[in-house]
Coordinates of C-alpha atoms and ligand atoms in Angstrom, one line a residue:
M1 CA -8.9 -15.6 16.7
K2 CA -11.6 -14.1 14.7
P3 CA -10.7 -13.8 11.0
L4 CA -9.1 -10.5 10.0
R5 CA -11.9 -8.2 8.9
W6 CA -11.6 -5.4 6.5
H7 CA -13.0 -2.0 6.9
A8 CA -11.1 0.2 4.6
L9 CA -14.2 1.2 2.7
L10 CA -14.4 3.5 5.7
A11 CA -10.8 4.2 5.9
A12 CA -10.0 5.3 2.3
S13 CA -12.4 7.8 0.7
L14 CA -10.1 7.4 -2.3
L15 CA -11.6 4.1 -2.9
L16 CA -15.1 5.3 -2.9
P17 CA -15.8 4.5 -6.6
A18 CA -14.6 0.9 -6.1
A19 CA -16.6 0.7 -2.9
L20 CA -19.8 1.8 -4.6
A21 CA -19.2 -0.6 -7.5
A22 CA -18.7 -3.4 -5.0
C23 CA -22.0 -2.5 -3.4
D24 CA -23.9 -3.1 -6.7
D25 CA -24.3 -6.8 -6.1
L26 CA -25.0 -6.6 -2.4
P27 CA -28.3 -7.9 -1.1
G28 CA -28.8 -4.5 0.6
R29 CA -29.0 -2.7 -2.7
A30 CA -32.6 -3.7 -3.3
E31 CA -33.7 -2.2 0.0
P32 CA -35.6 1.1 0.1
S33 CA -33.0 3.8 0.7
P34 CA -33.0 5.1 4.2
R35 CA -34.5 8.4 5.1
A36 CA -32.1 11.3 4.8
S37 CA -31.7 11.6 8.6
D38 CA -31.0 7.9 8.8
A39 CA -28.4 7.9 5.9
P40 CA -25.8 5.3 6.6
H41 CA -22.6 6.7 8.1
G42 CA -19.2 5.8 6.7
S43 CA -17.5 6.3 3.4
A44 CA -20.7 7.0 1.4
T45 CA -21.8 10.0 3.5
P46 CA -18.9 11.0 5.7
P47 CA -20.2 12.7 8.8
P48 CA -19.2 16.4 9.2
A49 CA -15.7 17.0 10.7
A50 CA -15.7 17.9 14.4
S51 CA -15.2 21.6 13.6
D52 CA -18.3 21.8 11.4
V53 CA -20.7 21.3 14.3
A54 CA -21.1 22.9 17.6
A55 CA -19.3 20.4 19.8
S56 CA -19.3 21.0 23.5
P57 CA -17.1 19.0 26.0
L58 CA -19.7 19.7 28.7
D59 CA -22.5 18.1 26.6
G60 CA -19.9 15.3 25.9
R61 CA -19.5 14.5 29.5
A62 CA -23.3 14.4 30.0
L63 CA -23.6 12.0 27.0
V64 CA -20.8 9.7 28.2
E65 CA -22.8 9.4 31.4
K66 CA -26.2 8.9 29.7
L67 CA -24.8 6.3 27.3
E68 CA -23.0 4.6 30.1
C69 CA -19.6 4.3 28.4
N70 CA -18.2 3.4 31.8
R71 CA -20.0 0.0 31.7
C72 CA -17.4 -1.0 29.2
H73 CA -14.5 1.5 29.4
A74 CA -12.2 2.5 32.2
G75 CA -10.8 6.1 32.1
T76 CA -14.0 8.0 31.4
N77 CA -13.6 10.2 34.5
L78 CA -17.0 9.0 35.8
P79 CA -17.6 7.1 39.0
E80 CA -16.9 3.4 38.7
V81 CA -19.9 1.2 37.8
P82 CA -20.9 -1.6 40.3
Q83 CA -20.1 -5.1 39.1
A84 CA -23.8 -5.9 38.5
K85 CA -23.7 -3.3 35.7
H86 CA -20.2 -3.6 34.4
C87 CA -20.2 -5.6 31.1
F88 CA -16.5 -6.5 31.3
S89 CA -15.7 -6.7 35.0
C90 CA -18.5 -9.2 35.7
H91 CA -17.3 -11.3 32.8
V92 CA -13.7 -11.1 34.0
D93 CA -14.7 -12.3 37.5
I94 CA -16.7 -15.2 36.0
A95 CA -13.8 -16.2 33.8
D96 CA -11.6 -16.1 37.0
G97 CA -14.1 -18.4 38.8
K98 CA -15.5 -15.6 41.1
L99 CA -19.1 -15.3 42.1
P100 CA -21.0 -12.3 40.9
E101 CA -21.4 -10.0 43.9
T102 CA -25.2 -9.9 43.3
A103 CA -25.6 -13.6 44.2
K104 CA -28.2 -14.1 46.9
D105 CA -27.6 -16.7 49.7
A106 CA -30.2 -18.9 48.1
D107 CA -28.3 -19.0 44.9
K108 CA -24.9 -19.6 46.4
A109 CA -25.3 -23.4 46.8
S110 CA -25.6 -23.8 43.0
V111 CA -22.7 -21.5 42.2
P112 CA -20.0 -24.1 41.4
K113 CA -22.3 -25.7 38.8
L114 CA -23.4 -22.3 37.4
L115 CA -19.8 -21.0 37.1
A116 CA -18.8 -24.1 35.3
S117 CA -21.5 -23.5 32.7
W118 CA -20.9 -19.7 32.3
K119 CA -17.1 -19.8 32.2
P120 CA -16.7 -21.2 28.8
R121 CA -19.3 -18.7 27.5
V122 CA -17.7 -15.4 28.6
V123 CA -14.2 -15.8 27.3
H124 CA -14.5 -13.1 24.7
L125 CA -15.7 -10.1 26.7
R126 CA -12.7 -9.6 28.9
F127 CA -10.7 -6.6 27.6
T128 CA -11.5 -3.1 26.3
P129 CA -9.2 -0.2 25.7
S130 CA -9.2 2.4 28.5
L131 CA -10.3 5.9 27.4
A132 CA -7.9 7.6 29.8
G133 CA -5.5 9.7 27.7
V134 CA -7.1 8.7 24.3
G135 CA -7.2 12.4 23.4
T136 CA -3.4 12.7 23.9
I137 CA -2.7 10.6 20.8
V138 CA -6.0 10.0 18.9
R139 CA -7.5 12.8 16.7
P140 CA -10.9 14.1 17.8
E141 CA -12.2 14.0 14.2
W142 CA -11.4 10.3 14.1
V143 CA -13.2 9.7 17.4
T144 CA -16.3 11.5 16.0
R145 CA -16.3 9.3 12.8
Y146 CA -15.6 6.1 14.8
L147 CA -18.5 6.7 17.2
L148 CA -20.9 7.1 14.4
A149 CA -19.6 4.2 12.3
P150 CA -17.4 1.9 14.5
H151 CA -15.3 -0.7 12.8
D152 CA -13.0 -3.4 14.0
L153 CA -9.7 -2.0 15.0
R154 CA -8.1 -4.7 17.0
P155 CA -7.9 -8.1 15.2
G156 CA -7.2 -9.9 18.5
L157 CA -10.4 -8.6 20.2
H158 CA -13.7 -10.4 19.6
A159 CA -15.9 -7.5 20.8
T160 CA -16.1 -4.3 18.7
M161 CA -17.3 -0.8 19.7
P162 CA -21.2 -1.0 19.4
R163 CA -23.0 1.6 17.3
L164 CA -24.8 3.6 20.0
P165 CA -27.8 5.9 19.5
I166 CA -26.1 9.2 18.8
D167 CA -26.1 11.8 16.1
D168 CA -23.3 13.8 14.5
R169 CA -23.3 16.6 17.0
E170 CA -23.4 14.3 20.0
A171 CA -20.5 12.3 18.6
A172 CA -18.5 15.5 18.1
S173 CA -19.3 16.6 21.7
I174 CA -18.1 13.3 23.1
A175 CA -14.9 13.5 21.0
A176 CA -14.4 17.1 22.4
Y177 CA -14.8 15.7 26.0
L178 CA -12.2 13.0 25.3
A179 CA -9.8 15.4 23.6
S180 CA -6.8 16.7 25.4
A181 CA -5.8 20.3 25.6
A182 CA -2.2 19.1 26.0
A183 CA -2.1 17.2 22.7
P184 CA -0.1 18.7 19.8
S185 CA -2.3 19.8 16.9
P186 CA -2.7 17.3 14.0
E187 CA -0.9 19.8 11.8
Q188 CA 2.2 20.1 14.0
K189 CA 5.4 18.9 12.1
R190 CA 6.9 15.6 13.1
E191 CA 10.4 14.4 12.7
V192 CA 10.7 12.3 9.6
G193 CA 12.9 9.2 9.5
D194 CA 13.5 6.3 7.0
V195 CA 10.6 4.0 6.0
G196 CA 13.0 1.2 5.0
R197 CA 14.9 1.2 8.3
G198 CA 11.6 1.4 10.1
R199 CA 10.4 -1.7 8.2
D200 CA 13.5 -3.7 9.3
L201 CA 13.2 -2.5 12.9
F202 CA 9.5 -3.5 12.9
S203 CA 10.5 -7.2 12.7
Q204 CA 13.8 -7.0 14.6
K205 CA 12.2 -5.3 17.6
G206 CA 9.2 -7.6 17.9
C207 CA 6.5 -5.2 16.9
A208 CA 5.1 -7.9 14.6
G209 CA 4.7 -10.1 17.6
C210 CA 1.6 -8.1 18.7
H211 CA 0.6 -5.9 15.8
V212 CA -1.2 -6.7 12.5
F213 CA -0.3 -4.1 9.9
T214 CA -2.8 -4.9 7.1
G215 CA -1.6 -4.1 3.6
A216 CA 2.0 -3.2 4.7
R217 CA 3.4 -6.7 3.9
T218 CA 4.9 -7.3 7.3
E219 CA 5.0 -10.8 8.8
P220 CA 1.7 -11.6 10.4
P221 CA 1.7 -11.9 14.2
P222 CA 0.8 -15.3 15.7
P223 CA -3.0 -15.5 16.2
V224 CA -4.3 -14.3 19.6
K225 CA -5.8 -16.9 21.9
P226 CA -8.5 -16.1 24.4
T227 CA -5.9 -16.9 27.1
D228 CA -3.5 -14.2 25.9
G229 CA -3.2 -11.1 27.9
A230 CA -4.5 -7.5 27.2
D231 CA -1.1 -6.5 25.6
R232 CA -1.7 -8.8 22.6
A233 CA -5.5 -8.6 22.5
L234 CA -5.6 -4.8 22.5
A235 CA -2.9 -4.1 19.9
P236 CA -4.5 -2.1 17.1
D237 CA -4.1 -2.9 13.4
L238 CA -1.6 -0.3 12.4
R239 CA -3.3 0.3 9.0
Y240 CA -5.5 2.8 10.7
A241 CA -2.8 4.7 12.6
R242 CA -2.3 7.3 9.8
E243 CA -6.0 8.4 9.9
R244 CA -6.3 7.9 13.7
L245 CA -3.2 9.3 15.4
I246 CA -1.8 12.8 15.9
P247 CA 1.4 12.4 13.8
A248 CA 3.7 14.4 16.0
R249 CA 3.0 12.0 18.8
V250 CA 3.7 8.7 17.2
A251 CA 7.5 8.5 17.8
D252 CA 7.1 9.4 21.4
W253 CA 4.4 6.8 21.8
I254 CA 6.6 4.1 20.3
L255 CA 9.5 5.1 22.6
D256 CA 7.5 5.3 25.8
S257 CA 3.7 4.8 25.5
P258 CA 3.0 5.0 29.3
S259 CA 4.3 8.6 29.4
I260 CA 1.7 9.5 26.8
K261 CA -1.3 7.5 27.9
P262 CA -1.5 6.6 31.6
G263 CA -1.8 2.8 32.0
A264 CA -1.1 2.1 28.3
V265 CA -1.0 -1.6 27.7
M266 CA 1.8 -1.5 25.2
P267 CA 5.0 -2.3 27.0
K268 CA 7.9 0.3 27.0
Q269 CA 10.2 -0.6 24.2
R270 CA 14.0 -0.6 24.3
L271 CA 14.8 1.8 21.4
S272 CA 16.9 4.8 20.6
R273 CA 15.1 8.0 19.6
Q274 CA 16.2 7.6 16.0
E275 CA 14.8 4.1 15.9
A276 CA 11.5 5.3 17.2
I277 CA 11.4 8.0 14.5
D278 CA 12.1 5.5 11.8
L279 CA 9.4 3.2 13.2
A280 CA 6.9 6.0 13.3
T281 CA 7.8 6.9 9.8
F282 CA 7.2 3.4 8.7
V283 CA 3.8 3.2 10.5
L284 CA 2.7 6.5 9.0
E285 CA 4.1 6.2 5.5
A286 CA 4.6 2.6 4.5
P287 CA 2.9 2.0 1.2
L288 CA -0.3 0.0 1.7
D289 CA -1.9 -2.5 -0.6
A290 CA -5.4 -1.6 -1.7
P291 CA -7.9 -3.3 0.6
V292 CA -9.3 -6.5 -0.7
A293 CA -13.1 -6.1 -1.2
K294 CA -15.0 -8.2 1.3
L295 CA -17.4 -10.6 -0.3
A296 CA -21.0 -10.7 0.7
A297 CA -21.5 -13.6 3.2
S298 CA -23.2 -16.5 1.6
R299 CA -26.8 -17.1 2.4
L300 CA -27.4 -20.8 2.8
P301 CA -30.7 -22.4 1.7
I302 CA -33.4 -23.4 4.2
L303 CA -32.6 -26.8 5.8
D304 CA -34.6 -29.9 4.9
R305 CA -34.8 -31.1 8.4
E306 CA -36.9 -29.9 11.4
V307 CA -35.4 -27.2 13.6
G308 CA -37.0 -26.7 17.0
Y309 CA -36.7 -23.8 19.5
D310 CA -34.3 -25.7 21.8
E311 CA -31.7 -26.0 19.0
V312 CA -31.9 -22.3 18.1
A313 CA -31.7 -21.4 21.8
E314 CA -28.7 -23.5 22.4
K315 CA -26.7 -22.6 19.3
V316 CA -27.6 -19.0 19.0
L317 CA -29.9 -17.2 21.3
H318 CA -28.6 -18.4 24.6
K319 CA -25.0 -18.4 23.4
I320 CA -24.7 -14.9 22.1
C321 CA -27.9 -12.8 22.3
W322 CA -29.8 -13.4 25.5
H323 CA -27.5 -11.4 27.7
C324 CA -28.5 -8.2 26.1
H325 CA -32.1 -9.6 25.9
A326 CA -32.4 -11.4 29.2
Q327 CA -34.6 -11.7 32.2
P328 CA -32.7 -10.0 35.1
D329 CA -31.3 -12.3 37.7
F330 CA -28.2 -12.4 39.9
A331 CA -25.9 -13.7 37.3
R332 CA -26.8 -11.4 34.6
G333 CA -27.5 -8.1 36.4
D334 CA -30.2 -6.3 34.5
G335 CA -32.4 -7.4 31.6
G336 CA -29.9 -5.9 29.1
P337 CA -29.9 -2.9 26.8
G338 CA -32.1 -4.7 24.2
N339 CA -34.8 -5.6 26.7
T340 CA -35.1 -3.3 29.7
G341 CA -32.7 -0.7 28.2
G342 CA -29.3 0.8 28.9
L343 CA -26.3 2.2 27.0
G344 CA -28.6 5.1 25.9
F345 CA -31.2 2.7 24.5
A346 CA -34.7 3.0 25.8
G347 CA -35.3 -0.7 25.8
K348 CA -37.4 -2.4 23.1
R349 CA -38.4 -5.2 25.4
V350 CA -36.9 -7.9 23.2
D351 CA -36.6 -10.8 25.6
L352 CA -34.9 -13.8 24.0
S353 CA -34.6 -15.9 27.1
T354 CA -37.6 -18.2 26.6
Y355 CA -40.0 -19.4 23.8
E356 CA -42.9 -17.5 25.4
A357 CA -40.8 -14.3 25.8
I358 CA -39.9 -14.4 22.1
A359 CA -43.5 -15.0 21.1
S360 CA -44.5 -11.9 23.1
G361 CA -42.7 -9.8 20.5
Y362 CA -41.2 -6.3 21.1
V363 CA -42.1 -2.7 21.4
G364 CA -41.9 -0.9 18.1
A365 CA -41.2 2.8 17.5
D366 CA -44.9 3.7 17.9
G367 CA -44.9 2.2 21.4
A368 CA -47.1 -0.8 20.4
R369 CA -46.1 -4.5 20.6
A370 CA -45.2 -6.1 17.3
S371 CA -44.2 -9.6 16.4
L372 CA -40.5 -10.5 15.9
F373 CA -41.6 -12.6 13.0
S374 CA -43.3 -9.7 11.2
P375 CA -41.4 -8.2 8.2
A376 CA -38.8 -5.5 8.7
A377 CA -38.3 -2.9 5.9
S378 CA -36.2 -5.4 4.0
G379 CA -39.1 -7.8 3.9
E380 CA -37.4 -10.4 6.1
P381 CA -38.8 -11.2 9.5
V382 CA -37.3 -8.8 12.1
L383 CA -35.5 -11.5 14.0
L384 CA -33.7 -12.6 10.8
A385 CA -33.3 -9.1 9.3
V386 CA -31.2 -7.9 12.2
L387 CA -28.8 -10.9 11.7
L388 CA -28.4 -10.2 7.9
E389 CA -28.0 -6.5 8.6
R390 CA -25.0 -7.2 10.9
Q391 CA -23.3 -9.1 8.1
R392 CA -23.9 -6.2 5.7
E393 CA -22.5 -3.7 8.3
E394 CA -19.3 -5.7 8.5
Q395 CA -19.0 -6.1 4.8
R396 CA -19.7 -2.5 3.8
G397 CA -18.4 -0.7 6.8
T398 CA -21.6 1.5 6.7
Y399 CA -24.7 1.5 8.8
G400 CA -28.4 1.7 7.9
P401 CA -31.5 2.6 10.0
L402 CA -31.9 -1.0 11.3
R403 CA -29.3 -2.0 14.0
G404 CA -27.5 -5.2 13.1
M405 CA -27.4 -7.9 15.8
P406 CA -25.5 -9.1 17.7
L407 CA -24.7 -5.5 18.6
G408 CA -21.0 -4.9 19.1
L409 CA -20.0 -8.4 18.2
P410 CA -19.0 -10.1 14.9
P411 CA -21.9 -11.3 12.7
L412 CA -23.3 -14.8 13.1
S413 CA -21.9 -17.5 10.8
P414 CA -24.0 -18.3 7.7
E415 CA -24.8 -21.7 9.3
D416 CA -26.2 -20.1 12.4
I417 CA -28.3 -17.7 10.3
Q418 CA -29.5 -20.6 8.3
L419 CA -30.6 -22.3 11.5
V420 CA -32.6 -19.3 12.6
E421 CA -34.1 -18.8 9.1
T422 CA -35.1 -22.4 8.9
W423 CA -36.8 -22.3 12.3
I424 CA -38.8 -19.2 11.3
A425 CA -39.7 -20.5 7.9
K426 CA -41.1 -23.7 9.4
G427 CA -43.4 -21.7 11.6
H428 CA -41.0 -21.3 14.6
P429 CA -42.1 -24.5 16.4
R430 CA -41.5 -25.0 20.0
Ligands
HEC1 C1 -20.7 -2.7 25.2 C2 -19.3 -2.2 25.4 C3 -19.0 -0.8 25.0 C4 -19.6 0.4 25.2 C5 -21.0 0.6 26.0 C6 -18.8 1.4 24.7 N1 -17.7 0.9 24.1 FE1 -16.2 2.0 23.2 N2 -15.3 0.3 22.7 C7 -15.7 -1.0 23.0 C8 -14.8 -1.9 22.5 C9 -14.8 -3.5 22.6 C10 -13.8 -1.2 21.8 C11 -12.5 -1.7 21.1 C12 -12.9 -2.1 19.7 C13 -11.8 -2.4 18.8 O1 -10.7 -2.0 19.0 O2 -12.0 -3.1 17.7 C14 -14.1 0.2 22.0 C15 -13.4 1.3 21.4 C16 -13.7 2.6 21.7 C17 -12.8 3.7 21.3 C18 -11.5 3.6 20.5 C19 -10.4 3.6 21.6 C20 -9.1 3.3 21.1 O3 -8.1 3.6 21.8 O4 -9.0 2.6 20.1 C21 -13.4 4.8 21.7 C22 -12.9 6.3 21.5 C23 -14.6 4.5 22.4 N3 -14.7 3.1 22.4 C24 -15.5 5.3 23.0 C25 -16.7 5.0 23.6 C26 -17.6 5.9 24.1 C27 -17.4 7.4 24.1 C28 -18.6 5.2 24.6 C29 -19.9 5.7 25.2 C30 -20.6 6.7 24.3 C31 -18.3 3.8 24.4 N4 -17.1 3.7 23.8 C32 -19.2 2.8 24.8 C33 -16.8 -1.3 23.8 C34 -17.8 -0.4 24.3
HEC2 C1 -23.7 -9.6 36.8 C2 -22.7 -10.2 35.8 C3 -22.8 -9.8 34.4 C4 -22.9 -8.5 33.9 C5 -23.0 -7.2 34.6 C6 -22.9 -8.6 32.4 N1 -22.8 -9.9 32.1 FE1 -22.8 -10.6 30.1 N2 -22.7 -12.5 30.8 C7 -22.8 -12.9 32.2 C8 -23.0 -14.3 32.2 C9 -23.2 -15.1 33.5 C10 -23.0 -14.8 30.9 C11 -23.1 -16.3 30.5 C12 -24.6 -16.5 30.4 C13 -24.9 -17.9 30.1 O1 -24.4 -18.4 29.1 O2 -25.8 -18.5 30.8 C14 -22.8 -13.6 30.0 C15 -22.7 -13.7 28.7 C16 -22.7 -12.6 27.8 C17 -22.6 -12.7 26.4 C18 -22.4 -13.9 25.5 C19 -20.9 -14.3 25.6 C20 -20.0 -14.1 24.5 O3 -18.8 -14.2 24.7 O4 -20.5 -13.8 23.4 C21 -22.6 -11.4 25.9 C22 -22.6 -10.9 24.4 C23 -22.8 -10.5 27.1 N3 -22.8 -11.3 28.2 C24 -22.9 -9.2 27.0 C25 -22.9 -8.3 28.1 C26 -23.1 -6.9 28.0 C27 -23.1 -6.1 26.7 C28 -23.1 -6.4 29.3 C29 -23.3 -5.0 29.7 C30 -24.5 -4.3 29.2 C31 -23.0 -7.6 30.2 N4 -22.9 -8.7 29.4 C32 -23.0 -7.5 31.6 C33 -22.7 -12.0 33.2 C34 -22.7 -10.7 33.2
HEC3 C1 3.3 -6.9 23.7 C2 2.5 -6.4 22.6 C3 3.1 -5.2 21.8 C4 4.3 -5.0 21.3 C5 5.5 -5.9 21.3 C6 4.2 -3.7 20.6 N1 3.0 -3.1 20.8 FE1 2.4 -1.4 19.9 N2 0.6 -1.5 21.0 C7 0.3 -2.6 21.8 C8 -1.0 -2.3 22.4 C9 -1.8 -3.2 23.4 C10 -1.4 -1.0 22.0 C11 -2.6 -0.2 22.4 C12 -2.3 0.4 23.8 C13 -3.3 1.2 24.4 O1 -4.2 1.8 23.7 O2 -3.3 1.3 25.6 C14 -0.3 -0.6 21.0 C15 -0.3 0.7 20.3 C16 0.6 1.0 19.4 C17 0.4 2.2 18.5 C18 -0.7 3.1 18.5 C19 -1.7 2.6 17.4 C20 -3.1 3.1 17.5 O3 -3.7 3.0 16.4 O4 -3.5 3.5 18.5 C21 1.6 2.2 17.7 C22 1.9 3.2 16.6 C23 2.4 1.1 18.1 N3 1.7 0.4 19.1 C24 3.6 0.7 17.5 C25 4.4 -0.3 17.9 C26 5.7 -0.5 17.4 C27 6.4 0.3 16.4 C28 6.2 -1.6 18.1 C29 7.6 -2.2 18.1 C30 8.7 -1.3 18.5 C31 5.2 -2.1 19.0 N4 4.1 -1.2 18.9 C32 5.3 -3.1 19.8 C33 1.0 -3.8 22.0 C34 2.3 -4.0 21.5
HEC4 C1 -24.5 -5.9 23.3 C2 -25.9 -6.1 23.4 C3 -26.7 -6.8 22.4 C4 -26.5 -8.1 21.9 C5 -25.3 -9.0 22.2 C6 -27.6 -8.4 21.0 N1 -28.5 -7.3 21.0 FE1 -30.3 -7.2 20.0 N2 -30.6 -5.3 20.7 C7 -29.7 -4.6 21.5 C8 -30.2 -3.3 21.6 C9 -29.6 -2.2 22.4 C10 -31.4 -3.2 20.8 C11 -32.3 -2.0 20.6 C12 -31.8 -1.3 19.3 C13 -32.5 0.0 19.0 O1 -33.3 0.5 19.8 O2 -32.2 0.5 17.9 C14 -31.6 -4.5 20.2 C15 -32.7 -4.8 19.4 C16 -32.9 -6.0 18.8 C17 -34.0 -6.4 18.0 C18 -35.1 -5.4 17.6 C19 -34.7 -4.8 16.3 C20 -35.3 -3.5 16.0 O3 -34.6 -2.5 15.9 O4 -36.5 -3.4 15.9 C21 -33.9 -7.7 17.7 C22 -34.8 -8.5 16.8 C23 -32.7 -8.2 18.3 N3 -32.1 -7.1 19.0 C24 -32.2 -9.5 18.2 C25 -30.9 -9.9 18.7 C26 -30.4 -11.2 18.4 C27 -31.1 -12.3 17.6 C28 -29.1 -11.2 19.0 C29 -28.1 -12.4 19.0 C30 -27.7 -12.8 17.6 C31 -28.9 -9.9 19.6 N4 -30.1 -9.2 19.4 C32 -27.8 -9.6 20.4 C33 -28.6 -5.1 22.1 C34 -28.0 -6.3 21.8

């Protein structure tokens, strides 16, 4: 299981002063501040509430199509994506030992060998929450904020929601599209039960077998293994429930989630209505410990030894990155959103599959080719800057103009970053 990550900078505007103080000693502080239009989203500059901007469900639908949300999510109401495009179904098939549908006859002979090499590498991208019925329980304003500044919600899930190229108005329109006219308003009164009884029921009824509830001092659930099913991997950290959910819906959800969200992965619970009300009250009102500020990840010194391209490729680029920065072939569908484009990105032509491809650089904002080793705004070579930026995004819960990499995945370890940094510092030898 990935370590429990903390994002309450985002969650609790109350903690803003502490958050800003904690930022003082961050490496990011020395950077030039982003342009106004690029201001990081999150606690420091909360995006406008959905009602402040002209949100349109029709625009939202067009955006969901353009940004290809259905390559990762079921339940978008758009036609299904073919396997060669579907980030998760292709990985699931490979994990199940099935051949990608795009395989040509010429490739088929080598498939058993190839499957054996891919299988251990795709274990993490197997589940995503369905968006069907999200609007019947989740508040539209929360969806808007989350799309602009996503954070880790599900401790058992390796992948996170990537930060896609959208602005405030577009995020609000997507939230309006996902909203449900049948949902009670967030202001509607809910039945209030007893927090103490809810706390007892939480352990008696096995809720803690699936859910982390950070800060509520419940027993921690056993860690999720890659072989566990969707019902454990997709269980949200209940710390966010109070900002995320429509309160009047929570007891009904706990009692019978499939009646609220079609295909909900949380199994139906054996509970009385009063028990569900007590549990909902516990989830929405339990006192929470203040979040523990996340320390900046350590930056390790350049290694003394030689580091060649093969080692960087094996430990980092071919393990995590190249799939979004690939050369299209039957096993990997297209060249990926970071190379040929997709998920609303135009495609910066960053191909990380070979030494030569990396040496050929990428296409910058002005349309001209630039080197991946030339400095980014932070002064670090671009290839290193994106890795450090992802660490900062995770630590602060806010986003700057540069997109941290790997997009939609946890940051690389300090050791892996050290390896890349050493390779670049030594003149990125072959
Ligand atoms: C590359 C895959 C990927 C793409 C593309 C993607 N998502 Fe997600 N999304 C995820 C993952 C993974 C999660 C769960 C993250 C977590 O819980 O920590 C998620 C979570 C969400 C959630 C929260 C749902 C819930 O019940 O908690 C919403 C809403 C959402 N995505 C909407 C969208 C929309 C709208 C788009 C297109 C604009 C989109 N996503 C595109 C991977 C993706
Ligand atoms: C046609 C099948 C296919 C499709 C479609 C596909 N993948 Fe992959 N993916 C693979 C294979 C095969 C690997 C393993 C590659 C290797 O290691 O040689 C992989 C590996 C990965 C990895 C590294 C594994 C890990 O767990 O960290 C990431 C990240 C990834 N893919 C992201 C994506 C994203 C994002 C999309 C959608 C934009 C996508 N993939 C679509 C087949 C696919
Ligand atoms: C077998 C695992 C499992 C058990 C046991 C379980 N849940 Fe869940 N729960 C989930 C999953 C998975 C989801 C997300 C479902 C989805 O979005 O389709 C969820 C969602 C929720 C949500 C909505 C949270 C949010 O932020 O969206 C609440 C509240 C909740 N569960 C409370 C409970 C309570 C209370 C219990 C004990 C009575 C319980 N759960 C037992 C797996 C479980
Ligand atoms: C889920 C897909 C995905 C994964 C995984 C991923 N990238 Fe990217 N990458 C992208 C996209 C999309 C862009 C274009 C971003 C933009 O246009 O702002 C990009 C851009 C980049 C850039 C150019 C940065 C810039 O904005 O100028 C670099 C460098 C990069 N990625 C390196 C990496 C490295 C190194 C890894 C692995 C540690 C990685 N990427 C993993 C999708 C991904």
